[in-house]
Coordinates of C-alpha atoms in Angstrom, one line a residue:
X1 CA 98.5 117.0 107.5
X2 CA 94.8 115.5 108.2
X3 CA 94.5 112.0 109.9
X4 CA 92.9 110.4 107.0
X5 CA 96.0 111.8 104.5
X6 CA 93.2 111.3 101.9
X7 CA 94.5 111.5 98.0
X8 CA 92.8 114.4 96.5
X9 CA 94.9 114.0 93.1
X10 CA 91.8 111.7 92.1
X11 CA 89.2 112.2 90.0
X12 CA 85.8 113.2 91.7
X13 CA 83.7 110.3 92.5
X14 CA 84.4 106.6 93.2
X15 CA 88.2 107.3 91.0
X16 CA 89.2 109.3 95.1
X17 CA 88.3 105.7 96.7
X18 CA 90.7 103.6 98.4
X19 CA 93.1 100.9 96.7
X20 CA 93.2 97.8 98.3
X21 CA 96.2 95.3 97.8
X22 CA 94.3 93.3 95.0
X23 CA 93.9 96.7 92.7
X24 CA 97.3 97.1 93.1
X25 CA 98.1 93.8 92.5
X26 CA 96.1 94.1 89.6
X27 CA 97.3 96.8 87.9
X28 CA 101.4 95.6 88.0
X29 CA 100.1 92.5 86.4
X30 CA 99.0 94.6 83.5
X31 CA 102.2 96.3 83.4
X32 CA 104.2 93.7 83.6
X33 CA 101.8 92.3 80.6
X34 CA 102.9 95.7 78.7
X35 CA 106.2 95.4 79.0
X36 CA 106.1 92.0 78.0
X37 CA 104.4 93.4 74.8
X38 CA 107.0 96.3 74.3
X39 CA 104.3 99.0 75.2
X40 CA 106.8 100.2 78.0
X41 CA 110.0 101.0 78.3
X42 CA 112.4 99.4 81.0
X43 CA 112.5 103.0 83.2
X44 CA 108.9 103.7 82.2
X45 CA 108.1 100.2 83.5
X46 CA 109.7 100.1 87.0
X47 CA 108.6 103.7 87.3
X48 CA 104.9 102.8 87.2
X49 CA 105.7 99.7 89.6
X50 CA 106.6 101.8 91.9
X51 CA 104.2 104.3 91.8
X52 CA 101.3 101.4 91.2
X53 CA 103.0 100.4 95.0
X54 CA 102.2 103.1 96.6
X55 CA 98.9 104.1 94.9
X56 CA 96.5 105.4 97.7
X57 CA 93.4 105.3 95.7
X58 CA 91.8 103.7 92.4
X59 CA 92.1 107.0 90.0
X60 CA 96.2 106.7 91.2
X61 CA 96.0 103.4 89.8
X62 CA 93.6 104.2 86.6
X63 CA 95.7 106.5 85.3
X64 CA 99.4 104.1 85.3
X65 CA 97.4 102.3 83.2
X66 CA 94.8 104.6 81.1
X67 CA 97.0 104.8 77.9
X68 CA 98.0 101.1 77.6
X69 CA 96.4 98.6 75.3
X70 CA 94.7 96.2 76.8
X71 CA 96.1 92.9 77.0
X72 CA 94.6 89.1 76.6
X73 CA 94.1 87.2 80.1
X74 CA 95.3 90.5 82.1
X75 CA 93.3 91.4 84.6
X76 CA 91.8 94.8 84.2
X77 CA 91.3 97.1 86.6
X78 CA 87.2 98.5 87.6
X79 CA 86.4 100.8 89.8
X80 CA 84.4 99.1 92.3
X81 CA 80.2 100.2 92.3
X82 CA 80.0 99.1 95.9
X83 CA 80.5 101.7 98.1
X84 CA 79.4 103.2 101.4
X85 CA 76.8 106.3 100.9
X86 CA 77.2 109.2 103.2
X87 CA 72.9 109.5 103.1
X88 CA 72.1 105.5 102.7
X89 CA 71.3 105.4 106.4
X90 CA 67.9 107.4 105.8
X91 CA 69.0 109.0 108.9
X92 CA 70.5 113.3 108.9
X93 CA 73.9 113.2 109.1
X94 CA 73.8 115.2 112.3
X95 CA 72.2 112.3 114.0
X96 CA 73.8 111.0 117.1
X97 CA 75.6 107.7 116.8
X98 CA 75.7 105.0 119.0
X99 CA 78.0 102.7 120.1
X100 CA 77.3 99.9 117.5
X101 CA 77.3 102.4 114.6
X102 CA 80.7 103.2 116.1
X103 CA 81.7 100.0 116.2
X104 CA 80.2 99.6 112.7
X105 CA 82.8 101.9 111.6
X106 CA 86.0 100.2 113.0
X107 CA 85.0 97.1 111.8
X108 CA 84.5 98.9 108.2
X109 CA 88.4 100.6 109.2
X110 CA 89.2 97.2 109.8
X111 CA 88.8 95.7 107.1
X112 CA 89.9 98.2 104.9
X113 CA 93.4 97.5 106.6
X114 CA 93.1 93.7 106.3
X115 CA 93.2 94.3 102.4
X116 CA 95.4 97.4 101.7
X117 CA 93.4 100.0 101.7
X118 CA 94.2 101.8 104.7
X119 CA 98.4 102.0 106.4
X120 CA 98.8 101.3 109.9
X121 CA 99.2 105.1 110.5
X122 CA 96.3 106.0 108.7
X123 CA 94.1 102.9 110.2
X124 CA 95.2 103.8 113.5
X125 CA 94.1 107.8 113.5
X126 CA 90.5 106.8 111.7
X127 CA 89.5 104.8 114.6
X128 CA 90.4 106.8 117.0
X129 CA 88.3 109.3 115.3
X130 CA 85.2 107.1 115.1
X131 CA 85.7 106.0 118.9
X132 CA 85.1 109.7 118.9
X133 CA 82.6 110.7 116.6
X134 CA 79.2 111.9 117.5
X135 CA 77.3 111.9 115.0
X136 CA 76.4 109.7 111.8
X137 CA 77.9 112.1 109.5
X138 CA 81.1 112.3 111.4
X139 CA 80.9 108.2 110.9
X140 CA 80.4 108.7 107.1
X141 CA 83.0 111.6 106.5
X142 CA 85.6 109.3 108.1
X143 CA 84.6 105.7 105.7
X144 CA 82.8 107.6 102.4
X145 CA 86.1 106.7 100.4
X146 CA 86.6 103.4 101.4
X147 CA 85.8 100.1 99.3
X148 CA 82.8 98.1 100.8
X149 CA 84.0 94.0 101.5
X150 CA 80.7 91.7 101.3
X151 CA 79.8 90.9 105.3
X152 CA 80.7 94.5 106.5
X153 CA 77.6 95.8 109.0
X154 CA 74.9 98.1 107.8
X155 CA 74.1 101.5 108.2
X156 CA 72.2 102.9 110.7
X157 CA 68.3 102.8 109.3
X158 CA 65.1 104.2 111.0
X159 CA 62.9 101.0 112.4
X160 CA 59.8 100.0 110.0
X161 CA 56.4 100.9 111.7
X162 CA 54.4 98.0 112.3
X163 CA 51.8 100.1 114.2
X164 CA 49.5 98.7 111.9
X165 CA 50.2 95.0 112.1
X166 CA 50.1 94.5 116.2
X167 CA 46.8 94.0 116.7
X168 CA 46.1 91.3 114.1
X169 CA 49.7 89.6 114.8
X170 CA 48.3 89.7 118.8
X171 CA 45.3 88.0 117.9
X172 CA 46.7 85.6 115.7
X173 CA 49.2 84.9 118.9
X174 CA 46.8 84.2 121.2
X175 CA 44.8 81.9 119.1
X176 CA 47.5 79.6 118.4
X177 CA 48.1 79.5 122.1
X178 CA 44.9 78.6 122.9
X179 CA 45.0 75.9 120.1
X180 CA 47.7 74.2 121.4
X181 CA 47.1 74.6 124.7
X182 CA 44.0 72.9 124.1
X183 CA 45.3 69.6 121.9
X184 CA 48.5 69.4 125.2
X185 CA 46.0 69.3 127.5
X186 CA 43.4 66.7 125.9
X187 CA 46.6 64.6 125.1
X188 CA 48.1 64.9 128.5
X189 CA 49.7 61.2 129.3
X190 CA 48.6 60.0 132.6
X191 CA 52.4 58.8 134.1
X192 CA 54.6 62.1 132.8
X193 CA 57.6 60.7 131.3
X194 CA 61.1 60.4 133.6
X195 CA 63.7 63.1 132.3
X196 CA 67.0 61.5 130.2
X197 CA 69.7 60.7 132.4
X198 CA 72.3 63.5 133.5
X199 CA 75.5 63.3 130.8
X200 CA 78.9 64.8 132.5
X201 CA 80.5 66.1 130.0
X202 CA 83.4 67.3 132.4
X203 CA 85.6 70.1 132.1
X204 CA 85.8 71.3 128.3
X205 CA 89.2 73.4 128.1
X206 CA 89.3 76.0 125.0
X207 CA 91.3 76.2 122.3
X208 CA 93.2 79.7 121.4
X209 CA 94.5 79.7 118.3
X210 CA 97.0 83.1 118.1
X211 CA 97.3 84.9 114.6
X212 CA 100.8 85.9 114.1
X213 CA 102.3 89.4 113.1
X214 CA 103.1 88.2 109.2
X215 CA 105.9 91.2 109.4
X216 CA 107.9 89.0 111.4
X217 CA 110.5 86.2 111.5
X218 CA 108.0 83.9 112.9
X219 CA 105.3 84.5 111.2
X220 CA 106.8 83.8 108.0
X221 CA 108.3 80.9 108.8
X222 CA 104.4 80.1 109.8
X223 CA 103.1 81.1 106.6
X224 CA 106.1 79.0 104.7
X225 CA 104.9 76.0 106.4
X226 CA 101.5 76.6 105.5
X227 CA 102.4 76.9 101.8
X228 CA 104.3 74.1 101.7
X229 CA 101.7 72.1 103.1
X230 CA 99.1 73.2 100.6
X231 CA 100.9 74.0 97.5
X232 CA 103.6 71.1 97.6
X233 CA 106.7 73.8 96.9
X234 CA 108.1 76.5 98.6
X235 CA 108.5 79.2 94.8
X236 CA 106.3 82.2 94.7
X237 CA 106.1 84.3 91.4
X238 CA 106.2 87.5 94.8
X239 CA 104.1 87.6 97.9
X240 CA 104.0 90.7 99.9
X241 CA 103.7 90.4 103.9
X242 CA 101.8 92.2 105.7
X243 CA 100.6 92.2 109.8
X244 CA 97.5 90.8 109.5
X245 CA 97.8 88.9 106.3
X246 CA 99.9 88.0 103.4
X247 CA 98.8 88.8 98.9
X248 CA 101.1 85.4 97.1
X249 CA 101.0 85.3 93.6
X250 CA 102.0 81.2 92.7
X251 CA 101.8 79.5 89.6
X252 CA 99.8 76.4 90.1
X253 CA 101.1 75.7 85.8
X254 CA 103.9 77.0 84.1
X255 CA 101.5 79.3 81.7
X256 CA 98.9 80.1 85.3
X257 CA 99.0 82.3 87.9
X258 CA 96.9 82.6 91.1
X259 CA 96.9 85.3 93.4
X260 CA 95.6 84.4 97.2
X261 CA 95.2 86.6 100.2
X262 CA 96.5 84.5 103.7
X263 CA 95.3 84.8 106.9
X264 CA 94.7 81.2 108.9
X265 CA 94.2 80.2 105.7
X266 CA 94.3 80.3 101.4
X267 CA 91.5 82.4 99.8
X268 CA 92.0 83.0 96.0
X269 CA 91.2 86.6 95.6
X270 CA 91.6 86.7 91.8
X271 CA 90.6 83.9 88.8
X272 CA 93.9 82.5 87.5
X273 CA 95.0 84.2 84.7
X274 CA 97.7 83.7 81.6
X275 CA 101.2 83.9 83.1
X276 CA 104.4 84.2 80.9
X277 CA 106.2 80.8 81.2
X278 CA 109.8 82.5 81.4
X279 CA 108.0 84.2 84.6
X280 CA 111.1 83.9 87.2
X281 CA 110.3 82.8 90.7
X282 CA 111.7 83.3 94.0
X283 CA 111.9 80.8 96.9
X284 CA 110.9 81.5 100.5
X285 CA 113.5 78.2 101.9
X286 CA 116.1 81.0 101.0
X287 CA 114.4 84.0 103.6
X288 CA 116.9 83.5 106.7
X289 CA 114.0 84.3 109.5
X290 CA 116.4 85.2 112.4
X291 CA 118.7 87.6 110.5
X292 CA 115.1 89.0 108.9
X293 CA 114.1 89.4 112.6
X294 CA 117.7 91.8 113.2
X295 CA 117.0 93.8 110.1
X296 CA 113.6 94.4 110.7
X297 CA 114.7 95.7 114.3
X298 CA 117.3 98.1 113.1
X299 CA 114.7 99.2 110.3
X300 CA 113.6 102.5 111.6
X301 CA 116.9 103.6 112.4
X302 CA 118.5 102.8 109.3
X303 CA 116.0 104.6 107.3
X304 CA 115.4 107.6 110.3
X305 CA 111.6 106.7 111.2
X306 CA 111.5 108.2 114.7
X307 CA 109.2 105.6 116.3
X308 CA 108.8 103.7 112.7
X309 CA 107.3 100.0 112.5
X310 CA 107.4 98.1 109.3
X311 CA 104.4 98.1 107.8
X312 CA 104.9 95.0 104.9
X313 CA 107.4 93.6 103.5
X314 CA 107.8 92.7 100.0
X315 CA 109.9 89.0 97.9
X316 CA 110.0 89.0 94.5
X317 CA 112.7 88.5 91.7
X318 CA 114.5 90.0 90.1
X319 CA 115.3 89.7 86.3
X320 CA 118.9 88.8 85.6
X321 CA 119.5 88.3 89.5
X322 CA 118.6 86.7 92.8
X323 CA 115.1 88.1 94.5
X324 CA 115.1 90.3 97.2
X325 CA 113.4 91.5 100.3
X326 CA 112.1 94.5 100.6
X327 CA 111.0 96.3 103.7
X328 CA 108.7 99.3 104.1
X329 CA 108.6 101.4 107.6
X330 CA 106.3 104.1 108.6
X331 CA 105.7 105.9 111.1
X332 CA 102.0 108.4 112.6
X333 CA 103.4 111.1 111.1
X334 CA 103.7 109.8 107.7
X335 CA 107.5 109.9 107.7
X336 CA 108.6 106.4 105.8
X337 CA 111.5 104.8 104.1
X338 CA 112.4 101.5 102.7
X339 CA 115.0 99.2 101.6
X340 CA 116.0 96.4 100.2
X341 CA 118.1 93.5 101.1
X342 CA 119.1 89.7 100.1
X343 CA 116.9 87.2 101.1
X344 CA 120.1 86.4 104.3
X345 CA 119.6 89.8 105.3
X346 CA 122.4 91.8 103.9
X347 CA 121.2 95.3 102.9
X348 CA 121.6 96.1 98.8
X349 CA 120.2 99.4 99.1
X350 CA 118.5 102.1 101.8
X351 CA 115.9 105.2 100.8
X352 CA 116.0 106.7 104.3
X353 CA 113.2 109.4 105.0
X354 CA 114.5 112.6 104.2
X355 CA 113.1 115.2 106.9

């Protein structure tokens, strides 16, 4: 199977791109909404959940949701009109690369693993691939499906001649030199003034702040903290966990939600939108953190994922019941299983990889 395990069940065009944790996110809010409305059934419901999940790209998601009605305060999903062009550099694509346009790359890689859109596996075999890459197009072939985030570096573009400029600039130059040269010299004080004093400032020791793996024990109990401390209560509507940083929906109103992405801090990555007030909520106080740290170590054997990490793990409710953790493991070779337990770590039910 290729390293980039690209969808090609999308339609042609931006419908192949990459789905980033928001879009999907975004699209189980409007079936939720639809079930709400009686537009699904109960089977056809959690079957779409799923499969909106573990949508790779934006036509995966499009069509869970193409035949719905649309629903008031949903958010609806867009295929994004930002995107990476494969001839936007003005350069050919067999132009070499250099090490920044490499480097341009992995951070593009990067980020497209900060917000969903690439798995560890796949993020992983991409960069490796641009480390690699020599040319431009090689650069472009590996990041033409990805989304675009604001901030990312730009593509490689030919330098503007200013051939034609030089000379005048030059002259320009020198005469403001001379100018001033002039009016410092005619104004020169007789006494020159004494430098300011010498300031120790001593030794100034750094300070490292770590980032936490969010797919562990620790780094929820982190993240709980955190929430506590800014939201005053420790009930999520779900929140999904993963290495680098965490997607919590949380009802700031019984009839709002608001969906943030977490890293060292809260970013609201969606408007708030209407929420259903019998909306049921699940509390991280209950997520035991050291029996979560045993399961997540006896993951990949449990579910057979030779060499497996867990790649996020998912708390939510569950209608009619308590809510429940659920962990996902993968491995390079795109073997993965999952399962899902109480939130003190006591397995409810395993789908192992099946070789």
């Amino acid at each position: 199977m290729s390293a980039r395990s690209a969808d090609t069940s999308g339609s042609a065009g931006t419908g192949r791109m990459r789905a980033r944790d928001v879009d999907r996110v975004n699209v189980r809010a409007r079936l939720d909404a639809a079930y709400e409305e009686g537009q699904l059934g109960a089977a056809e419901y959690h079957d779409r959940s799923e499969r909106a999940r573990d949508a790779r790209t934006l036509g995966e998601l499009d069509r869970l949701v193409a035949d719905l009605q649309a629903t008031p305060g949903a958010t609806q999903t867009r295929v994004p009109t930002a995107r990476p062009s494969r001839r936007g550099s003005g350069y050919p694509p067999r132009t070499r690369a250099r090490d920044e346009d490499r480097a341009a790359a992995c951070a593009l890689l990067d980020a497209a693993l900060g917000d969903g859109q690439l798995r560890a596996a796949d993020h992983r075999a991409l960069t490796e691939l641009a480390g690699e890459a020599k040319s431009l197009g090689e650069l472009a072939d590996l990041t033409d499906d990805l989304q675009r985030p604001v901030g990312t570096p730009a593509d490689a573009r030919p330098p503007t001649s200013v051939r034609g400029y030089l000379f005048p600039v030059a002259m320009v130059t020198v005469s403001l030199v001379a100018a001033v040269g002039a009016f410092v010299w005619a104004h020169q004080p007789e006494t020159p003034p004494a430098p300011p004093p010498a300031v120790e400032l001593g030794a100034i020791t750094p300070k490292i702040i770590g980032t936490p793996n969010f797919t562990t024990g620790a780094g929820i109990a982190q993240f709980r903290d955190d929430y506590r401390a800014k939201f005053g209560t420790t009930l999520v509507d779900e929140v999904s966990f993963f290495e680098a940083h965490i997607s919590v929906t949380q009802s700031p109103q019984p009839n709002r939600m608001a969906k943030y992405t977490y890293r060292s801090g809260f970013e609201l990555s969606t408007a708030p939108a209407v929420r259903q007030t019998t909306t049921a909520t699940a509390d991280l106080a209950e997520i035991d953190t050291a029996a979560l740290d045993k399961l997540l170590a006896e993951a990949p054997a449990l579910l057979k994922v030779e060499n497996g990490a867990v790649t996020h793990i998912g708390f939510e409710p569950q209608r009619g019941g308590p809510p429940v953790l659920s962990v996902y493991v993968d491995n390079s070779f795109e073997e993965r299983g999952n399962l899902t337990a109480t939130p003190a770590g006591a397995i409810l039910r395993t789908s192992p990889f099946k070789g």
